[in-house]
XYZ file of C-alpha atoms in Angstrom:
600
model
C -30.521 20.838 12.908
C -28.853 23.939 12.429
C -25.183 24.224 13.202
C -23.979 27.323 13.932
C -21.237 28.456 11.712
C -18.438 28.961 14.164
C -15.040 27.601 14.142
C -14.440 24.680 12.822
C -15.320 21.658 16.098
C -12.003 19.410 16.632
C -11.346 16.211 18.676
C -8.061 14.425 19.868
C -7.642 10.800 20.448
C -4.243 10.495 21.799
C -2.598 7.770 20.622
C -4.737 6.891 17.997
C -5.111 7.780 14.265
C -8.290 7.914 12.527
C -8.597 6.263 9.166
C -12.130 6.787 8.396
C -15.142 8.469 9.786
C -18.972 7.553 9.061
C -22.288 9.738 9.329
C -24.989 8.289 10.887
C -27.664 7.510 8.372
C -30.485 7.752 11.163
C -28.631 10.666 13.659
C -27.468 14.130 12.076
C -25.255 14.554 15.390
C -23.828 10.551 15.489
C -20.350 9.378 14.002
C -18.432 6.862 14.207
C -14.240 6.976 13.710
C -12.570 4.307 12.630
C -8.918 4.199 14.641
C -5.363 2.728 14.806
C -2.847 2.683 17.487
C 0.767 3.627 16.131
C -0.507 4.854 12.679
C -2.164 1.949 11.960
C 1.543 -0.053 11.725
C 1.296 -2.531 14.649
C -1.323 -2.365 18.080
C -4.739 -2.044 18.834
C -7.673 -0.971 16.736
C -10.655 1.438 18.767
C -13.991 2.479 17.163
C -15.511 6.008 18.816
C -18.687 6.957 19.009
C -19.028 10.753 18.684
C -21.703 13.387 19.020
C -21.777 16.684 17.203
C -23.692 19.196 19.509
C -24.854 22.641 18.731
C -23.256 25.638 20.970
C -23.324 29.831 21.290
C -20.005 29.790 19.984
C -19.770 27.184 17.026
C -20.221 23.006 17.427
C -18.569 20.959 19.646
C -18.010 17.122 19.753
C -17.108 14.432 22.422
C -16.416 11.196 22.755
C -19.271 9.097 24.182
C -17.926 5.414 24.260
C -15.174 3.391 22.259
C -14.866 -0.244 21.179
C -11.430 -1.931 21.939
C -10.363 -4.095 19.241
C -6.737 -6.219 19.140
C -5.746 -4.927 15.383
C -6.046 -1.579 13.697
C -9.564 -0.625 12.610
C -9.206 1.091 8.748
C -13.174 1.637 7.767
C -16.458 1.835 9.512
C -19.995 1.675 7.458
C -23.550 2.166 9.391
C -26.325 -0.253 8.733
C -28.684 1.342 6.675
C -31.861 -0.874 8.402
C -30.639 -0.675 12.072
C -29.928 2.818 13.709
C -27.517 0.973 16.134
C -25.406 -1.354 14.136
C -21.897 -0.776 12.395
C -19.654 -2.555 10.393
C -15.961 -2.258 10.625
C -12.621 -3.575 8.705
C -9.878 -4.478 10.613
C -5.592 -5.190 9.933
C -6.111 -8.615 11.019
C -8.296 -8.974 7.833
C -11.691 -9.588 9.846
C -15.441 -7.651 9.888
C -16.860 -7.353 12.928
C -20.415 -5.872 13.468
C -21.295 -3.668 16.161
C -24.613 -2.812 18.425
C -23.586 1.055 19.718
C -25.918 0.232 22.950
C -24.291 -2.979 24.000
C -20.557 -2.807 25.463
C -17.267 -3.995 24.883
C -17.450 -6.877 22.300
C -19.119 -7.423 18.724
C -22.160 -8.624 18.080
C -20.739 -10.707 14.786
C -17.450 -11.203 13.429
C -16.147 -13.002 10.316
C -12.814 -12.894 8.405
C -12.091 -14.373 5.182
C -9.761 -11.877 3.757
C -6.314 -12.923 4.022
C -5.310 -9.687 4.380
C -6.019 -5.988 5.525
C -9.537 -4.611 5.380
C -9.463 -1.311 4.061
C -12.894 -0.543 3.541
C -16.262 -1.507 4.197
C -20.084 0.189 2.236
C -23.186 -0.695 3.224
C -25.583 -0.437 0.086
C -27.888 2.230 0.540
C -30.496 0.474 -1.643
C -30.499 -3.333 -0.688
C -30.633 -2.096 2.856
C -29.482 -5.714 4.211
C -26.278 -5.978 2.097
C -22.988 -4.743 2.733
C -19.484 -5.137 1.151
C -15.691 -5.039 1.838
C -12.379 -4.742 0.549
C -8.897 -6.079 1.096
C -5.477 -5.756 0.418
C -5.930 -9.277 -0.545
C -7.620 -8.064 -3.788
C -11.150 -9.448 -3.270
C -14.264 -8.177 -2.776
C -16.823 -9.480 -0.856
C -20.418 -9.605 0.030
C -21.938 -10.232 2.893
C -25.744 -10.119 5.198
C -25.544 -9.499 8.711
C -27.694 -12.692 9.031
C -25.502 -15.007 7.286
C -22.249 -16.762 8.393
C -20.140 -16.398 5.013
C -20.400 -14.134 2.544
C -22.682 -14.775 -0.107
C -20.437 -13.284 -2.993
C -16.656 -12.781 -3.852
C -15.019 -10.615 -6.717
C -11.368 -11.569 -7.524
C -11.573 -7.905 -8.464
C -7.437 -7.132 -8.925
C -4.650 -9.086 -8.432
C -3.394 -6.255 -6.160
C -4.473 -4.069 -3.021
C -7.990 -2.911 -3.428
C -8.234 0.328 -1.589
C -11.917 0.775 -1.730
C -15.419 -0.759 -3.353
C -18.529 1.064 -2.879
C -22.007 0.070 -4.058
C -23.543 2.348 -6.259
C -26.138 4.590 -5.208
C -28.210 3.926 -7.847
C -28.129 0.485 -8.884
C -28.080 -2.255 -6.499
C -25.992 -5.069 -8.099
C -23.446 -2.314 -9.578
C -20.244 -2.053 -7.629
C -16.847 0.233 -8.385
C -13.680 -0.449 -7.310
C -10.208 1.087 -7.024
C -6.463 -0.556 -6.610
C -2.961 0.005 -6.851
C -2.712 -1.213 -10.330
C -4.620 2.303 -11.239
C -8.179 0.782 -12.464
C -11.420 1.960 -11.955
C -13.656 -1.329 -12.262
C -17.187 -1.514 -11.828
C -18.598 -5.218 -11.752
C -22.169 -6.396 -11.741
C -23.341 -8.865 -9.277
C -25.861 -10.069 -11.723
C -23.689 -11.404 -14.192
C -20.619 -13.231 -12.640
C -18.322 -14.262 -14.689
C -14.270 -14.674 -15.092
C -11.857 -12.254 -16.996
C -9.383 -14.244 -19.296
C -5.854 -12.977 -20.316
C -2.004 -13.258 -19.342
C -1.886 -12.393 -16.085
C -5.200 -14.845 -15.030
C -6.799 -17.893 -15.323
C -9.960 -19.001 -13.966
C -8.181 -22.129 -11.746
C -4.336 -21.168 -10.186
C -5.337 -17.037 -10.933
C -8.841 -16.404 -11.286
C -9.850 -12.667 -11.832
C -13.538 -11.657 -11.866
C -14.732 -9.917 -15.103
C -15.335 -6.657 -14.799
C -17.996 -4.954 -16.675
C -16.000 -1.657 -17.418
C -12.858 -1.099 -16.519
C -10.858 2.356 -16.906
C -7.218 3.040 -16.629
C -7.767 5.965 -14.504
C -4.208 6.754 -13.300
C -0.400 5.746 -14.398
C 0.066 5.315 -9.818
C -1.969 4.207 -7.806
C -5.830 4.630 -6.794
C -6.489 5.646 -3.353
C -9.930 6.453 -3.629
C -13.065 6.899 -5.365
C -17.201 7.959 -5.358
C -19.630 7.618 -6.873
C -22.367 10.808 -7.880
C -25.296 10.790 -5.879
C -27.309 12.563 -8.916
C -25.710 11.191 -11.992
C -25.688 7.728 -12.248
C -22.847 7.382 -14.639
C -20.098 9.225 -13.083
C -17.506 8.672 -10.595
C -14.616 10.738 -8.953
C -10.938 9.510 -8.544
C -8.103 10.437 -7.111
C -4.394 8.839 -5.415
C -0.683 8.924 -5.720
C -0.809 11.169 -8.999
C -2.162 14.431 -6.703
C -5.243 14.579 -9.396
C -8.862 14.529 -9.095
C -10.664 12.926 -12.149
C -14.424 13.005 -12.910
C -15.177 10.018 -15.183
C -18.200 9.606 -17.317
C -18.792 5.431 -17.218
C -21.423 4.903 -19.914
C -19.071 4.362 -22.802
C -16.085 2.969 -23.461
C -14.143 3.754 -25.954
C -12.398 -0.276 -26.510
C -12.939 -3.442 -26.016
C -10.188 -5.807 -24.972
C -9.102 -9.741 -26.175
C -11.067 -10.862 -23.306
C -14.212 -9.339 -24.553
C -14.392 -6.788 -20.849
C -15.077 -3.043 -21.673
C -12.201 -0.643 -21.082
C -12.454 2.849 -20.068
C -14.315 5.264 -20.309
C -14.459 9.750 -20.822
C -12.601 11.838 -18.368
C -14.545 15.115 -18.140
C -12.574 17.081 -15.944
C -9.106 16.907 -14.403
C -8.568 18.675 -11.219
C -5.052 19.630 -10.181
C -3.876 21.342 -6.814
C -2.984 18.661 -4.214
C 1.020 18.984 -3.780
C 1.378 15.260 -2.667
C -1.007 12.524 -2.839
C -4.810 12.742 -2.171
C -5.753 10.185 0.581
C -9.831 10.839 -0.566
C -12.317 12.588 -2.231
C -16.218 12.183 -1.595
C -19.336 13.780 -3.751
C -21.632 16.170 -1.427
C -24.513 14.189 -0.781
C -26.253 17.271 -1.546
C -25.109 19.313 -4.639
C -24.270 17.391 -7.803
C -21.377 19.414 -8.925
C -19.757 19.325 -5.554
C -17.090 17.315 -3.892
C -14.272 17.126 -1.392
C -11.003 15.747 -1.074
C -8.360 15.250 1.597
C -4.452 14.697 0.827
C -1.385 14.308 2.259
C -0.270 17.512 1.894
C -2.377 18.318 4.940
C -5.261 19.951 3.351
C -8.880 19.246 3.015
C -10.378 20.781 -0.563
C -13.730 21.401 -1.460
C -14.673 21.454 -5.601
C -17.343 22.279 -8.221
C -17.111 20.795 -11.564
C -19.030 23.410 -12.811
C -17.509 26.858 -11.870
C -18.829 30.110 -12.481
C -17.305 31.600 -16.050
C -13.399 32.743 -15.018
C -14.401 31.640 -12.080
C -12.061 28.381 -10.473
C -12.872 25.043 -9.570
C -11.540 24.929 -6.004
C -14.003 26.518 -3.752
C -12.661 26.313 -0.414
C -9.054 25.055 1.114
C -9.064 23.663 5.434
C -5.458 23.877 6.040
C -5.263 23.770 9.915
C -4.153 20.098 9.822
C -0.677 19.962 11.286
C -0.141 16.227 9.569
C -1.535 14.588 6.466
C -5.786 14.253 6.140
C -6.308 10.896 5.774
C -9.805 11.166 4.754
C -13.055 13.449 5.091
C -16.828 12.939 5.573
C -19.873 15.175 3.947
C -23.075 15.068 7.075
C -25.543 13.605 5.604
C -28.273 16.007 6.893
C -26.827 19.504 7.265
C -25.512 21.019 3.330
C -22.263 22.364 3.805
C -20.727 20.248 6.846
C -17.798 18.436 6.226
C -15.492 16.766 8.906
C -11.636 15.549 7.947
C -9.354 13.805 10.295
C -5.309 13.027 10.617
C -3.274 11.019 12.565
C -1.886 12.165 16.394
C 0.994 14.685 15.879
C 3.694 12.232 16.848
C 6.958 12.250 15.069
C 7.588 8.870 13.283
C 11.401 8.996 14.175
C 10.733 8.330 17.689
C 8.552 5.279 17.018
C 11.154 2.763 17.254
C 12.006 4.427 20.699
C 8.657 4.471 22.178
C 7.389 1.248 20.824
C 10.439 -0.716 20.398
C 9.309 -1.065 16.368
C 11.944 -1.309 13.972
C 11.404 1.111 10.779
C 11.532 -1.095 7.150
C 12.596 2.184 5.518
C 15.423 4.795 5.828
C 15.119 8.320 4.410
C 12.651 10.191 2.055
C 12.854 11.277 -1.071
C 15.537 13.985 -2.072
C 16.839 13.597 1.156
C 20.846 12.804 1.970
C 21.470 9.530 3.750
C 24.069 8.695 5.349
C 25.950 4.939 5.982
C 28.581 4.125 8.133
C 31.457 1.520 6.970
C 31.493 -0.805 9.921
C 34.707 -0.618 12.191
C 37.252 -3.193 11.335
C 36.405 -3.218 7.377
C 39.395 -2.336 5.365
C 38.141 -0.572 2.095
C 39.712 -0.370 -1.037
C 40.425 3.081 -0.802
C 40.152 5.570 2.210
C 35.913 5.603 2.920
C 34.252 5.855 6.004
C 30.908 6.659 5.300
C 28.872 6.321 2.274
C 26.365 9.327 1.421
C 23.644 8.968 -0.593
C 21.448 10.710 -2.075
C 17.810 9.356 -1.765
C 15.890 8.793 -5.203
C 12.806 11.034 -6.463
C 11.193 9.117 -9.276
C 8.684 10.384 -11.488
C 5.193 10.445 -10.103
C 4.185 7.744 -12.856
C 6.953 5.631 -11.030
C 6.223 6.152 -7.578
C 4.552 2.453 -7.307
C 8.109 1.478 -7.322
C 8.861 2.009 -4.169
C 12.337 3.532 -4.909
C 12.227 6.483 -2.829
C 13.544 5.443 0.478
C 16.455 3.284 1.832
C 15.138 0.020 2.991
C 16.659 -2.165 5.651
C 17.404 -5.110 3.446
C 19.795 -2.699 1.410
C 21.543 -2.110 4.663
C 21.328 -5.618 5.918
C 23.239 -6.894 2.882
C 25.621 -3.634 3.086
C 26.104 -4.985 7.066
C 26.826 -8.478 5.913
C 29.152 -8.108 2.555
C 31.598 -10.762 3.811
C 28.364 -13.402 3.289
C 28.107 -12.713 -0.656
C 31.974 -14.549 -0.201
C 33.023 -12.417 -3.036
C 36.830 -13.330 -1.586
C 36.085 -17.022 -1.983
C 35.529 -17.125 -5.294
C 38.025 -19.131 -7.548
C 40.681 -17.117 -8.650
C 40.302 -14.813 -11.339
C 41.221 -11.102 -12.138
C 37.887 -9.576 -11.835
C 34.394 -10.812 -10.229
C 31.715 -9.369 -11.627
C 28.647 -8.569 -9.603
C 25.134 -7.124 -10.485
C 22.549 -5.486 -8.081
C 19.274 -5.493 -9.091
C 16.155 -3.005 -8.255
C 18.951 -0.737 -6.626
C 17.516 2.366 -5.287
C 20.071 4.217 -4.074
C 22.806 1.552 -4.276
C 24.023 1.288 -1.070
C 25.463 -2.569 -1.625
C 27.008 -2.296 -5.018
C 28.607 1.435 -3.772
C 30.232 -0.347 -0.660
C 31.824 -3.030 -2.860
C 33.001 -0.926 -5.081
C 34.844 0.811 -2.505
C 35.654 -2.669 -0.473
C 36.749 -5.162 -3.330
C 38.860 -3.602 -6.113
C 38.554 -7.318 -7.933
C 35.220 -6.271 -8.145
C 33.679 -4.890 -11.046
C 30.087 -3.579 -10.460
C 26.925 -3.208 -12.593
C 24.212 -1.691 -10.706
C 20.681 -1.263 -12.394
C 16.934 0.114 -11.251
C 13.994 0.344 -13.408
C 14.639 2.975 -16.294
C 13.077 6.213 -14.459
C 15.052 8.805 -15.287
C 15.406 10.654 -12.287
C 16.215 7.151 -10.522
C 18.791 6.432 -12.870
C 20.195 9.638 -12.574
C 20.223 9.809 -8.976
C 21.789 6.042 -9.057
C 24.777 7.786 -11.325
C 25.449 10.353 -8.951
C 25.627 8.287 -6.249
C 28.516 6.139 -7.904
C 30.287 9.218 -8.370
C 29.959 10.943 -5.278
C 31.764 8.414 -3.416
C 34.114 7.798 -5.945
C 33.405 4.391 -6.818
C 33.230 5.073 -11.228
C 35.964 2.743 -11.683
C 34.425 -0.473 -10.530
C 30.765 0.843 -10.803
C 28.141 1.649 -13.267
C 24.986 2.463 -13.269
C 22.656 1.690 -15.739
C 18.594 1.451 -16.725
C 17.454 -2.389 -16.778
C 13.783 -3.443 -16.559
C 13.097 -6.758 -14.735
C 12.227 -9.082 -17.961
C 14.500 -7.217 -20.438
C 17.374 -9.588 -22.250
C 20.208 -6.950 -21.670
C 23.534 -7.268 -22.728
C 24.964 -8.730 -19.854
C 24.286 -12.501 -19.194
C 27.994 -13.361 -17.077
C 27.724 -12.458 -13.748
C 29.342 -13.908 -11.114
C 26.773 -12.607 -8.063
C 24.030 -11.371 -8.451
C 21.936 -9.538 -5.640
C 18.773 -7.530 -4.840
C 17.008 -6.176 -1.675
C 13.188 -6.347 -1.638
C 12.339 -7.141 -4.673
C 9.689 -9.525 -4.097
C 6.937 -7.798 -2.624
C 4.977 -7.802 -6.578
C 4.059 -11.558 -7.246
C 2.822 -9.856 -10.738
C 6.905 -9.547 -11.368
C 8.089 -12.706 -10.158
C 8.326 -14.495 -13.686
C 9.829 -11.575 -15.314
C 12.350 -11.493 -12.253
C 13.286 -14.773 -12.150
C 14.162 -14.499 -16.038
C 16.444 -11.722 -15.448
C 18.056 -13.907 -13.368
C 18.679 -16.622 -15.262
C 19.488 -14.268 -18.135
C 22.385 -12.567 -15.557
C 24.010 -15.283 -13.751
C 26.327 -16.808 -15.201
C 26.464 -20.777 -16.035
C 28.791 -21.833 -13.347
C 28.831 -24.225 -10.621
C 30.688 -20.869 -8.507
C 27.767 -18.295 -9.393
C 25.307 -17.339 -7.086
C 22.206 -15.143 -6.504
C 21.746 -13.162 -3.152
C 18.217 -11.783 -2.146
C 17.226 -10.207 1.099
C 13.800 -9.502 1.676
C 11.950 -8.248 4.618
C 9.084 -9.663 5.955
C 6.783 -6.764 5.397
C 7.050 -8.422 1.767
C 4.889 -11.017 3.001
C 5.578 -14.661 4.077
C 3.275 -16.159 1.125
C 4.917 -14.236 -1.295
C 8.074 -15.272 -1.118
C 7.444 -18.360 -0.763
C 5.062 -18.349 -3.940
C 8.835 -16.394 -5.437
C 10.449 -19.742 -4.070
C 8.271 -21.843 -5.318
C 8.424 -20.380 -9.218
C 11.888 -20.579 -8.658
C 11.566 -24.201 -9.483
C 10.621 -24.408 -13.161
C 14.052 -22.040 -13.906
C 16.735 -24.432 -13.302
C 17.711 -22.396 -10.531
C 17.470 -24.067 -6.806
C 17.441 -23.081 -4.032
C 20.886 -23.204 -1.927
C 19.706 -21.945 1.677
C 16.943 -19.343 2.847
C 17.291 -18.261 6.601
C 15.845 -15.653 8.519
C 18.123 -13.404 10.144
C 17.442 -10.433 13.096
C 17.745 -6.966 11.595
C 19.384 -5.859 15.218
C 20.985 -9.102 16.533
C 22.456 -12.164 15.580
C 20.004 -14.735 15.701
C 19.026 -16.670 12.232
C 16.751 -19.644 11.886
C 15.179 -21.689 9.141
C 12.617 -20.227 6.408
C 9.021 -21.243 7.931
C 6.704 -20.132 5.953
C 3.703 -21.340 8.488
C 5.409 -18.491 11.039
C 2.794 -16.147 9.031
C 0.280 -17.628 10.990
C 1.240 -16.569 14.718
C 3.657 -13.500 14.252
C 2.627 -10.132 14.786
C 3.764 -6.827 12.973
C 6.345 -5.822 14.957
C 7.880 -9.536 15.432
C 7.893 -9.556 11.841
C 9.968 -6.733 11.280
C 12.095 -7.945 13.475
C 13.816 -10.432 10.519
C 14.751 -10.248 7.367
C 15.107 -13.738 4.778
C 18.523 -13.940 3.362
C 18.058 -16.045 0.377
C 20.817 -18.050 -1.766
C 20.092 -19.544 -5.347
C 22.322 -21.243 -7.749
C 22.284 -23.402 -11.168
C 20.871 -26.687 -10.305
C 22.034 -28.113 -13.537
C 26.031 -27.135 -13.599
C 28.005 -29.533 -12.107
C 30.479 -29.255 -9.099
């Protein structure tokens, strides 16, 4: 079909984001969006079916029916045998399989991730296979005719944004994750990876036949080449496109796996993070990307001499591109697609969802001294400003103000720093700080208190962290200071120590909980304070509670409290089972740990 070249087509779904879109292996003028009510935080998932139709003045496409689904819907993958079946990946971690001409419910349905599905492939080449990936950090296999999946990859031990069968070889599969990998793993050989961080019974990894440290941040994204069988494109947090060449690597690790392999090109422009990039089905030197900044980019890797390797910029996207799709029939057609327009400030008002987060990075924030508190010195409100670390650090997290920093800055008089025996000075440690909201409002609350107040040593976070103790005027009980989570220190006698979401890595819980031991001092008065919101994950902190045990630490008390109210309850861990998003960030677990081995 010939399109004509007009202005670009565009289609709103009001109140729903699209998170992926998929071209019709059998239709040139079918595709399917993958959608999310509220961003894709908390609501319904939809799946539209749209039709791109020719027109005097340019394309046009409509809607012509939608699938209601009860979570968000994150990826959508065509069947490559049956022109009317689709496969989608859903928040609630399940795969559902769709007939476009029936209505209303799926024809198929499974769900053995624990956690999100963020995307789905159907292999081009073993027509009858398809494959997803989770949050969870597995990998799966699957036939439409079969009940489980017939295959599972432990592929990372974190998120694993997408997996995609290779084009070319029909056991080969590549994968990309937070931890900033590129693996590929072949079906044919299964086998498990050995080292520190696995083990093939309590951690079990599966061994990867190449692996290459693509990025310092994480991986949002990858492709392969449809023409060269050996290469794949990359690109995430670190605003880069990378074009990797996969048939060598260059080491070989202890556990005998492959690691990386040759970066041929590096493509800079993005300004903030690219969401993803895709290889033209049609040209080999060809590819597009879509990014945050609220572009969609088109690229050669081969440019004419003094000629540059960004062809083509789409910048009429009023809100970041979360992704963008090459037509598989028609050379030169590209769709992209962002979320509704809707400003995320007003979320909490129109959907009675409470935000996790507070500010953005660079930006002032602003916290008011509750009425009735009698500081040590004259200090009504507390402004901070909000970190910027260094895009290598920006897995961290530190960039924003989260609630369990303000929960614990709303609750000081529960750290009991006043009931302490008597003594001249208490000293008190914050760990993971951010901006250091808690430690800065003791400082200007407790002048017994002296204050050490640490974040991972990123320079512009530490720096930030200093100016923050200055601004409000809090040097004298307060410094700041670098401190990795595993690192001996210097300081091993504090009297409190405390830390606000610091949990959500179960990679860092070991190296965590001996800081913690290393910090608090040996006293039957000493005690550790961690808040942690439930966004963290139920099974993670309880898997943090749990290694707590082999420490000599125990645990004193761990209740949920309301962010907003005044209700508090028990830990459950077994409330992951029935909650929903927004009735999880509702609450935040308040947890108290002690010496188990210092007497009375």
């Amino acid at each position: 079909m010939n399109i004509p070249r007009g202005p670009p087509a565009a289609l709103q779904t009001p109140g729903f984001a699209h998170y992926s879109i998929a071209w019709s292996p059998f239709y040139n003028t079918r595709i399917a969006l993958a959608s999310a009510a509220n961003f894709g935080l908390v609501g319904n998932g939809r799946l539209h079916l749209v039709s791109l139709s020719p027109g005097p003045g340019g394309a046009s496409v409509k809607i012509d029916k939608y699938f209601e689904t009860q979570d968000a819907l994150y990826d959508a993958a065509w069947s490559e045998m049956h022109e009317n079946h689709l496969v989608t990946g859903s928040g609630d971690g399940s795969i559902k399989l769709w007939d476009v001409m029936l209505n209303d419910f799926p024809i198929r349905a499974w769900h053995e991730h624990s956690k999100e599905v963020f995307s789905v492939d159907w292999s081009n080449l073993k027509k009858d296979t398809f494959l997803s990936s989770s949050w969870d950090g597995n990998v799966k296999v699957w036939t439409p005719e079969r009940p489980r999946s017939i295959a599972t990859l432990q592929a990372h031990l974190s998120c694993v944004y997408q997996a995609l069968f290779s084009p070319h070889q029909p056991d080969i599969i590549a994968t990309c994750s937070t931890d900033g990998t590129i693996k590929i793993f072949d079906l044919r050989t299964p086998a498990y990876a050995s080292g520190p961080m696995s083990n093939s019974f309590t951690n079990p990894v599966s061994a990867a036949v190449l692996t290459v440290p693509a990025s310092g941040t994480e991986l949002l994204s990858l492709d392969w080449n449809k023409y060269r069988p050996f290469v794949i494109a990359s690109a995430g947090v670190d605003k880069m496109v990378k074009v990797w060449d996969c048939r060598m690597a260059s080491t070989v690790s202890p556990s005998g796996q492959a690691v990386a392999g040759t970066c041929e090109i590096n493509l800079p422009g993005h300004e903030y993070a690219i969401r993803k990039v895709q290889w033209s089905p049609h040209t080999p030197d060809v590819l597009a990307t879509a990014s945050y900044d609220m572009t969609c980019r088109v690229w050669t890797t081969s440019p004419m001499p003094g000629g540059s390797h960004m062809l083509h910029v789409h910048d009429p996207h009023t809100e970041f591109v979360a992704g963008c799709g090459w037509s598989l029939y028609d050379e030169g057609i590209l769709a992209s697609y962002n979320p509704e327009d809707i400003l995320s400030a007003s979320l909490q008002i129109l959907y009675d969802y409470s935000p996790i987060t507070h500010s953005s990075p660079g930006s002032v924030f602003t916290y008011t001294v509750k009425p009735g508190r009698v500081p040590a010195r004259p200090l009504n409100q507390i402004e901070l400003m909000t970190p910027d670390t260094q895009p290598s650090n920006w897995a961290l997290h530190a960039s924003s103000v989260w609630v369990s920093s303000l929960f614990i800055a709303d609750h000081l008089e529960d750290l009991q720093i006043d009931s302490l025996p008597s003594q001249k000075i208490v000293r008190v440690l914050e760990l993971g700080a951010g901006a250091g909201l808690p430690s800065i409002l003791i400082g200007s609350m407790y002048q017994s208190a002296s204050i050490t107040v640490t974040d991972y040593p990123d320079d512009n976070l530490i720096r930030t962290l200093s100016d923050n103790v200055r601004r409000n005027g809090v040097s004298e009980r307060c410094r700041a200071v670098p401190y990795g989570s595993g690192d001996p220190g210097n300081e091993s006698l504090f009297d409190i120590v405390i830390a606000a979401d610091t949990l959500w890595n179960p990679e860092l819980h070991a190296p965590f909980i001996d800081t913690l031991c290393t910090c608090l001092k040996r006293s039957s008065d000493s005690r550790i304070h961690l808040v942690a919101g439930l966004h963290t994950g139920r099974y993670t902190i309880q898997a943090f509670l749990d290694g707590t045990k082999r420490s000599g630490l125990v645990v004193q008390s761990a209740t949920e409290r309301e962010v907003s109210g005044t209700q508090s309850r028990p830990w459950d861990v077994s409330r992951a089972e029935d909650e929903d998003e927004r009735e999880r960030r509702r609450w935040v677990v308040w947890m108290v740990l002690k010496w188990g081995d210092v007497a009375t």
